[in-house]
PDB file of C-alpha atoms in Angstrom:
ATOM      1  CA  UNK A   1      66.737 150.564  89.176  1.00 62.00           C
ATOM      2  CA  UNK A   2      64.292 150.643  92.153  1.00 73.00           C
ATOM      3  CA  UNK A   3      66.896 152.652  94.374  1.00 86.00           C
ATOM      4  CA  UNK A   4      67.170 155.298  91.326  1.00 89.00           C
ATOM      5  CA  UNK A   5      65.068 157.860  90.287  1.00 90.00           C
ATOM      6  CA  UNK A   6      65.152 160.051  87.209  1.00 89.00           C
ATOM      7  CA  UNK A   7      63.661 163.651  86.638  1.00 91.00           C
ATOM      8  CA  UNK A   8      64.378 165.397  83.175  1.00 92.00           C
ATOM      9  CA  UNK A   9      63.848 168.829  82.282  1.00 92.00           C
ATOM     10  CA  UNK A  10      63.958 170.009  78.436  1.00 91.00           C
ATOM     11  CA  UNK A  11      63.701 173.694  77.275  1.00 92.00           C
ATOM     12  CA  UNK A  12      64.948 175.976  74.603  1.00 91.00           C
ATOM     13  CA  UNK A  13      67.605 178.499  75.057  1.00 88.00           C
ATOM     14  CA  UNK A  14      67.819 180.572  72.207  1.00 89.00           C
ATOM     15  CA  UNK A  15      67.871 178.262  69.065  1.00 90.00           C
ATOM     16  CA  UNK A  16      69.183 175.369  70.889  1.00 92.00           C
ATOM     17  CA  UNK A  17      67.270 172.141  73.249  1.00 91.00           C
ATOM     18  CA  UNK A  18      68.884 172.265  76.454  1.00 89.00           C
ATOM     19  CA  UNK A  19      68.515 169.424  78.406  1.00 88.00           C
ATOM     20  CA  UNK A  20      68.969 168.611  82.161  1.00 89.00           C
ATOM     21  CA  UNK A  21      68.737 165.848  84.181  1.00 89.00           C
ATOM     22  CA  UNK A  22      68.573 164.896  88.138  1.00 90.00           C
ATOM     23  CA  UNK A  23      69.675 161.334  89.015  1.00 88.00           C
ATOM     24  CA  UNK A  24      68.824 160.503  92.659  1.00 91.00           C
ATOM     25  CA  UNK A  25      70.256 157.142  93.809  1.00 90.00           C
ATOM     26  CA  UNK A  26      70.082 155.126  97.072  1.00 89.00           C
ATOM     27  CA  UNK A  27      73.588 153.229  97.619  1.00 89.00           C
ATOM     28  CA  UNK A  28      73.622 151.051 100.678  1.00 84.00           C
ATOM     29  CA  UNK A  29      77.755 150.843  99.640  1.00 86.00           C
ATOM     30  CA  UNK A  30      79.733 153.604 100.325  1.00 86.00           C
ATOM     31  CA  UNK A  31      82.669 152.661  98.317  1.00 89.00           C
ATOM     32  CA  UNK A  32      80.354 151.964  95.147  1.00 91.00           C
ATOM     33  CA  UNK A  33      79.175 155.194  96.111  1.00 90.00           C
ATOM     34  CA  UNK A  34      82.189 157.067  95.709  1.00 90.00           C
ATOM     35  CA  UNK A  35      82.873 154.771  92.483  1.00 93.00           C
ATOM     36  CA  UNK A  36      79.623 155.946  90.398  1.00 90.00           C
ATOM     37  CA  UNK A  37      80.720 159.888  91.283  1.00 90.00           C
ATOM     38  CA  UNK A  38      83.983 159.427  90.259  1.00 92.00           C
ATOM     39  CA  UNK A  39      83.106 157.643  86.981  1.00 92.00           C
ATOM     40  CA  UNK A  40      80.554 160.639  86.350  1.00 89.00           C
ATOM     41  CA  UNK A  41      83.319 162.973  86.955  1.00 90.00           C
ATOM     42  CA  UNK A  42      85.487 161.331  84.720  1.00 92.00           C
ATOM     43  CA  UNK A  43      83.166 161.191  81.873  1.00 91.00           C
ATOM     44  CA  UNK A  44      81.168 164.154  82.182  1.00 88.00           C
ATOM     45  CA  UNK A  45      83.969 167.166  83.511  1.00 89.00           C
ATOM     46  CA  UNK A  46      82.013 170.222  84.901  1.00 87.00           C
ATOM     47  CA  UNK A  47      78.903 169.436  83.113  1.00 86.00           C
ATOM     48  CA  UNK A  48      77.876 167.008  85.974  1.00 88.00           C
ATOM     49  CA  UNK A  49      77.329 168.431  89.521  1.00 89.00           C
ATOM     50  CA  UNK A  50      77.070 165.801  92.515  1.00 88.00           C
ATOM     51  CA  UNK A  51      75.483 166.898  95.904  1.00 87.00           C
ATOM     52  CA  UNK A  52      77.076 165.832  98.837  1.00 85.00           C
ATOM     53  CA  UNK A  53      75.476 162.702 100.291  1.00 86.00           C
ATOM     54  CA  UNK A  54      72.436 162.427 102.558  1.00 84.00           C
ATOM     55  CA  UNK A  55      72.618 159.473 104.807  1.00 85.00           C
ATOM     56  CA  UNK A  56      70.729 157.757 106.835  1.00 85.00           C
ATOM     57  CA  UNK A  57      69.794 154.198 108.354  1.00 87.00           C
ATOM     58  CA  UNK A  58      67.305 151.673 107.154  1.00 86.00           C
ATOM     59  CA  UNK A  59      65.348 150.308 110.221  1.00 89.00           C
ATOM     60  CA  UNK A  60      66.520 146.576 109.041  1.00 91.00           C
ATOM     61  CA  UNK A  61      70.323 148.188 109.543  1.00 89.00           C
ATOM     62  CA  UNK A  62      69.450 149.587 112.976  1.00 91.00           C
ATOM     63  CA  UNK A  63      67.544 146.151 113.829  1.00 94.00           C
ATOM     64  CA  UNK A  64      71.017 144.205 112.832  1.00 94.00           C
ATOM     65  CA  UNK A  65      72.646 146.725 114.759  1.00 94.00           C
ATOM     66  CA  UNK A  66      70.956 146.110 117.794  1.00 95.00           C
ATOM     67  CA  UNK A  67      71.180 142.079 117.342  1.00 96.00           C
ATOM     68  CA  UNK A  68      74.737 142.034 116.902  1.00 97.00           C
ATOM     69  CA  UNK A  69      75.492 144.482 119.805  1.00 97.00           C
ATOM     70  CA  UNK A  70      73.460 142.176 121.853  1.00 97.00           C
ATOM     71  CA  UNK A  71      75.107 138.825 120.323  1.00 97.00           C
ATOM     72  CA  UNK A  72      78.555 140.623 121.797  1.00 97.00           C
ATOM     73  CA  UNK A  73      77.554 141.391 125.573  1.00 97.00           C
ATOM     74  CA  UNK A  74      75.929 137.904 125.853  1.00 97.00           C
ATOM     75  CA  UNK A  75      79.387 136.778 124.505  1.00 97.00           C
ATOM     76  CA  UNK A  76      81.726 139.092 126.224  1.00 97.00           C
ATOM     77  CA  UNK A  77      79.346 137.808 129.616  1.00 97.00           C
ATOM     78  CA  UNK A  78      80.549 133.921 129.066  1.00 97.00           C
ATOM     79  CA  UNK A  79      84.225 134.774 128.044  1.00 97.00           C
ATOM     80  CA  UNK A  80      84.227 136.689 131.810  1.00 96.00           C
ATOM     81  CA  UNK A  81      82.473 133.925 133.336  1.00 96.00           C
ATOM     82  CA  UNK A  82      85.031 131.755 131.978  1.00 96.00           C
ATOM     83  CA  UNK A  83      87.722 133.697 133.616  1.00 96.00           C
ATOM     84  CA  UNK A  84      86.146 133.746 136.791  1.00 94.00           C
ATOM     85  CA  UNK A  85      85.096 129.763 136.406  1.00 95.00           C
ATOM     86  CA  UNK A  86      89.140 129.449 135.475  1.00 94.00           C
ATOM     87  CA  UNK A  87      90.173 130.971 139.152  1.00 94.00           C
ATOM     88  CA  UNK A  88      88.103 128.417 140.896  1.00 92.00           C
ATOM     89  CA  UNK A  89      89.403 125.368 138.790  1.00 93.00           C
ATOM     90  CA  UNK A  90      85.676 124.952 137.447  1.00 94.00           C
ATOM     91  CA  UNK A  91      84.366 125.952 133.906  1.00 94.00           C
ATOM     92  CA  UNK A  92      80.989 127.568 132.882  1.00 95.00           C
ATOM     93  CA  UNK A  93      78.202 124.915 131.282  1.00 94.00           C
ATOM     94  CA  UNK A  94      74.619 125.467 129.705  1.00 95.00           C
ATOM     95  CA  UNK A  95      73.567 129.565 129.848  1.00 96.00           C
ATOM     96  CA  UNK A  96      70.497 128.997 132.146  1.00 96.00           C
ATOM     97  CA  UNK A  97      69.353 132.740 132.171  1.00 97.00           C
ATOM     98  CA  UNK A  98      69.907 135.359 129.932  1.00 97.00           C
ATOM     99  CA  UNK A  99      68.144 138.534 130.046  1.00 97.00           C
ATOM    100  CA  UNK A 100      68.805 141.975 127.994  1.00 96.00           C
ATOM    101  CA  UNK A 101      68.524 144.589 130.336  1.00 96.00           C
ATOM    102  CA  UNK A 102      69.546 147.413 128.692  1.00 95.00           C
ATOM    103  CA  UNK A 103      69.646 149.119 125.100  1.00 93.00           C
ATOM    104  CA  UNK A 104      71.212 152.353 124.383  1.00 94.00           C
ATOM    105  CA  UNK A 105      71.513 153.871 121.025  1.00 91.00           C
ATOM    106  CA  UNK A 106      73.060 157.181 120.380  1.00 91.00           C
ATOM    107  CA  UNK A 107      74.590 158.973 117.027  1.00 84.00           C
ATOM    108  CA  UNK A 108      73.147 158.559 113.805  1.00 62.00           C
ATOM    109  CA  UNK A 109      71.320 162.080 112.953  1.00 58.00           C
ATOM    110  CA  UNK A 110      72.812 165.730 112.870  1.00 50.00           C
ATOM    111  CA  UNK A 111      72.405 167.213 115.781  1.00 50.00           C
ATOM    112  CA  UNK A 112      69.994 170.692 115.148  1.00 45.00           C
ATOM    113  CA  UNK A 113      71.403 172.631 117.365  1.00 49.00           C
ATOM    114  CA  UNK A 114      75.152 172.966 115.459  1.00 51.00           C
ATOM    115  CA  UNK A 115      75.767 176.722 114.310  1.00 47.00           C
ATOM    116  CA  UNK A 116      77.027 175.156 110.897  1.00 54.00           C
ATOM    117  CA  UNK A 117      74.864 174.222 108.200  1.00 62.00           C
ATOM    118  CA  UNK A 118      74.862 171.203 106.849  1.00 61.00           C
ATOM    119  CA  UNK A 119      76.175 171.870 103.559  1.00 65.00           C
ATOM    120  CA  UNK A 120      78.809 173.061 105.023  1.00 76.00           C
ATOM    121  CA  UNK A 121      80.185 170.167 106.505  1.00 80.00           C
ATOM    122  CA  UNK A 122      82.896 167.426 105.342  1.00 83.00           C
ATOM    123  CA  UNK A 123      82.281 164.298 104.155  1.00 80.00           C
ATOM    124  CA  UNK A 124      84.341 162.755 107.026  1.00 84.00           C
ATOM    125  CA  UNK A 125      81.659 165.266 109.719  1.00 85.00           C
ATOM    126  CA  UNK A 126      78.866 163.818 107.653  1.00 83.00           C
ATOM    127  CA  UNK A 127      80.060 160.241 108.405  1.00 83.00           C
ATOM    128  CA  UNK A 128      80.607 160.872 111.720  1.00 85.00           C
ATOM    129  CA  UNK A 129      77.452 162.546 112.204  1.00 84.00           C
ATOM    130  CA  UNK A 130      75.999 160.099 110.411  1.00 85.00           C
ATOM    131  CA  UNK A 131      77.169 156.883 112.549  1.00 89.00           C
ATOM    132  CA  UNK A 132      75.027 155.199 114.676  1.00 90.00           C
ATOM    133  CA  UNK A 133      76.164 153.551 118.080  1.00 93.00           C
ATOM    134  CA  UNK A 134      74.730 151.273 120.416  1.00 95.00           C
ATOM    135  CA  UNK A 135      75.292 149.287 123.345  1.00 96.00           C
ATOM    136  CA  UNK A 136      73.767 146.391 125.372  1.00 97.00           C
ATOM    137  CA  UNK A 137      73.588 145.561 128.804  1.00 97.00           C
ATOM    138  CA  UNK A 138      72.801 141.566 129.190  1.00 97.00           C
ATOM    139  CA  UNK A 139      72.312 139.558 132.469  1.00 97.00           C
ATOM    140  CA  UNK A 140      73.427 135.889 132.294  1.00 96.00           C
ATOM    141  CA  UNK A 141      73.444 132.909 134.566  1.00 96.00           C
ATOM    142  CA  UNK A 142      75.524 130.138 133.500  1.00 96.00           C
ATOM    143  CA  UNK A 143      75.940 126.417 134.740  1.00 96.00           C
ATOM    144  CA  UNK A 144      78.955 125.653 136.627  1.00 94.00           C
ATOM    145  CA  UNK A 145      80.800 122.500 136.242  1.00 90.00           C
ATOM    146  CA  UNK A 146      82.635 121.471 139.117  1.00 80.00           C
ATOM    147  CA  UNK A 147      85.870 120.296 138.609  1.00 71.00           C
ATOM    148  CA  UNK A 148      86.966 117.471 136.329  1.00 58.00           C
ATOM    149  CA  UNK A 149      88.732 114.337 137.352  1.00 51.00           C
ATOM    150  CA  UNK A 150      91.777 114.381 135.302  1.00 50.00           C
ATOM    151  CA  UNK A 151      93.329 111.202 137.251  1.00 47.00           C
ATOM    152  CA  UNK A 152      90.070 109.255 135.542  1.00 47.00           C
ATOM    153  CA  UNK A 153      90.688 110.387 132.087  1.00 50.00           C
ATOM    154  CA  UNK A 154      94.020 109.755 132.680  1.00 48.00           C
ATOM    155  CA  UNK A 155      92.950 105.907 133.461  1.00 47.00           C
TER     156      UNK A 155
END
């Protein structure tokens, strides 16, 4: 109920009540979206009128976002190291250093300068005009273990 809001509007038309009502509701699923406006459709023909979508990006999505984009470079950084380590016969220990060093962010709003309005776009052009990207540049030193003695364990 806090992500809904509800305006109603009575008045007479000749010698009847007319009634009508505007139902504004935040989904943060877009399948439950799609759901609910499908349900309405169902139930309520052509006397129900659904706008297309307006969507956006809390700043606690765009924060996750950023954390998990971050999360990936520091781990796409070892896996390399790893390879690299592998070549040599060593393997990579302990991260000693690891710095972000870069944060990009692009997508995610309309861009003003399309000839189209926006009610004239697709769902599928709102999505994509919708969906935010981001990327992360890390820096990472790692420990190196030298090789181990397999003719020990082996003892």
């Amino acid at each position: 109920e806090e992500n809904m809001t509800v305006t109603e509007d009575f008045s007479r038309v000749e010698n009847a009540y007319q009634m009508e009502a505007e139902v504004c509701i935040i989904f943060s699923d877009f399948g439950k979206m799609q759901n609910v406006c499908n349900l309405l459709i169902e139930k309520l023909g052509t006397s129900v009128t659904i706008s297309p979508p307006h969507f956006y990006h809390t700043p606690e999505a765009v924060d996750a976002l950023r954390r998990q984009v971050c999360v990936a470079a520091v781990g796409n950084t070892r896996r390399k190291a790893q390879e690299v380590c592998r070549l040599f016969g060593q393997s990579v220990g302990k991260p000693l250093l690891i710095r972000e060093e870069e944060t990009k962010e692009w997508g995610g709003h309309i861009d003003t300068h399309l000839s189209t309005s926006l009610d004239s776009l697709t769902l599928q052009e709102r999505i994509q005009n919708a969906t935010a990207y981001a990327s992360c540049r890390v820096f990472a030193v790692f420990e190196i273990k030298g090789k181990e003695n397999r003719r020990n364990k082996l003892l």
